[in-house]
Amino acid sequence: MPLPFLHILLICFFLLILYVYFGYPALLWILTRHPHDPAALPDGELPTISLIITVHNEIEVIDQKLRNTEALDYPRDRLEIVVASDGSDDGTDEVVMQYADQGIHLHRLQGRRGKMPTLMSAAATASGNILVFSDANAMYEPDALLRLVEPFRDERIGCVCGKLLYTNLSDTSISEGERLYWDYENRLKVWESRFNSLIGANGSIYAIRRAAYTPLDPDLSDDYGFPLAAYAGGYRVVYQPSAVSREEAPVSVFTEFRKKSRFVSHQLTTMARLWPRLKPLRDPRLLFQIVSHKLLRNMVPFFLVGILALSFQMNESVSSILLWGQAVFYGLAVCGLIIYRFGMSFRLVTIPLYFCTVNAAAAVGVFQFLWKRNYASWND
């Protein structure tokens, strides 16, 4: 007897969620299981680098960041360090100016302009052949820049993304969830880089060749837009896991929710604006990555709502199993939120709480994109 339409729809929602989190990674692993090792490229003179650190009111971390930057193992005669300040008024700029005699330059914009305009203004005056973009709370391993520029010996490489590692100093469920998520994302980056090209970087540590750099609209995402624009220009975007940046994992559920919803909205806006340049319908590999990694993943919260709604439409035995399963999972997420409010952490609730937080944020981000909410300014 053919399955009723609602049963088929329910199965499709389940399969799509399984595909997003397990099927797509499995396909990438299979497709890149035996990658061809590229021919070794000759060593050459290290390129000149402009390290651009974009900040807004980062008084709590800027001194640590600058000390970390000074300790990097890269020849100082080939390294330009620029702190691009988006109208900071908390003393950040004054701290930066204390490092002026050590070759660290302050590029200040008056008033609030937003991250992208601030970053692009600094990039326009930078002198390096390679532009490296970093956040103020990103602490680099000493050899991070040396590792980050290695792939640029291949002229086909336009953008290189380093590896972000989160440290869970606060030991909360949400910070542990973020750490686990980035372990998962870093593995995907390895496979996507081998398969075709990354379709985004992370703002903590990434670099772009000057020739591949294209100024973009001020309301777009830099760590998503610049790599995509480089790819549209005929360059590859690759992952370099030996170039490591460390950040402390977020500890607040509500901060993480706002961050993720903003990220999804910003990402979708960037993708929509660059779609005509990318022409993914003519590039099956890129289309496969965009649909699998970005579009379908952002649709997961709507699949979950669909499963919950359809669970009430099933026969009594199936409905009971589905509803109890969801009640337990979402109940664990609620318990995690309560435990979090008391300043405690419990590993059993880590995945349910983080999963529900990021998917609720994704749903909000999709609506913000549809409502054309602008994120030119930021308060990171």
Steps between C-alpha positions, in 0.01 A plus 500: 500500500651837401605725785273801558642836394551619858707191580719562194542864602598399853759253368639768266548742791684233700719405204587863423614558858705181494650605167600845627685373807619156389434435131680803361814445712496131404477586130788747530709241681433242228571746220828614656615174653789464256598857416776557250793658678599816315851528370730670745544866421841661530569710806529869432545823687236558761229737374435835662201484733259760631335365814178697550331474840153656490371621836222688671533556875733208570671643809476167683705304246692744280820505708510120508437489125783742423743313724396179326556665161847622598599143587419361153782327315494711185774738382403847618639662186236308305214545744279806528264507800192721479228538762189632326276666759132555430459809715608331825439723802592277794878552499580237238666751268714643779635151576582447132687832481727382780635242253574755224875491558485123450363535147130452575285752315158631604254555215208677661163584348298770672154397613338162446545382143472123543747216477509465122562870420766516773674188373490610136626849587804344667550255213503788249803654669681176593823418317524120526464257209299280737222643716435313826181579690461431869271566794622663819426192712683261265832384643735353241749223544856635446536337156144582384596757237784285363255213455222721367705632207641161391215418255545834322807357326238358265378790285158336471435552871324827572390457861618284790302427815678399818370278778295642785515312829273589788620464857227421751640689799157564651388137467136580426268294282482769232878546485550125480240485223682770304829315539344175372334687211830647385671160521229381259532809276878471482470145373253614233745771394769239438274302270348801322845643434608172340176457308482842337539816705383642829187712472590714798770565755491595866569853615752384757773413249490522122710656227437618147736571214503869406415412138200296618370767736182674383331779699139411577183671614528627859213286630652167396695246705876528452597144592230362272499764226873537428559125453194468275608802296848350463345173382283691252821659372645161411701430818477209742429542870681241711526391861831504687447317832858554612435877529328509838306772678346452842199674653313450824166334435189709569341439838159663458209326331346835413824644358543188289140525379545861387835422339366202303185676381707797383744266329228316307332821385833653399605184320179471300518868404856453378413189303201667334705807403787295354281240329522666154880499519526142618257349246466179707253348254795472260730361771359167630764459771439845643122452479530168684697671780274804531179298510636232734708704743318833507146504365374165630671547836321831550174325417542238776289693758211504255539126439487451877180702528357296214584174680336624819184609316476177300550289813148592608363375167637145521319194629496456876805272539728696264383833641574384854857396415573821308353731761671329792834506318471870431374570852808333650742681268345844541452433871874442534560831322269680745677328792829619353371857491388476863834350605677777307301764690639355823855524366547124470586261217387144429634313198174308435321824406786659302399378154119552540548853639752605237305335216178677595678832557671511160196378310268749666758766415514377139122535467518857633792571265302381198212732591742788556641438154151501350423823688830643363641584841835679456808397698749757375569595863606245756567477869731198526 
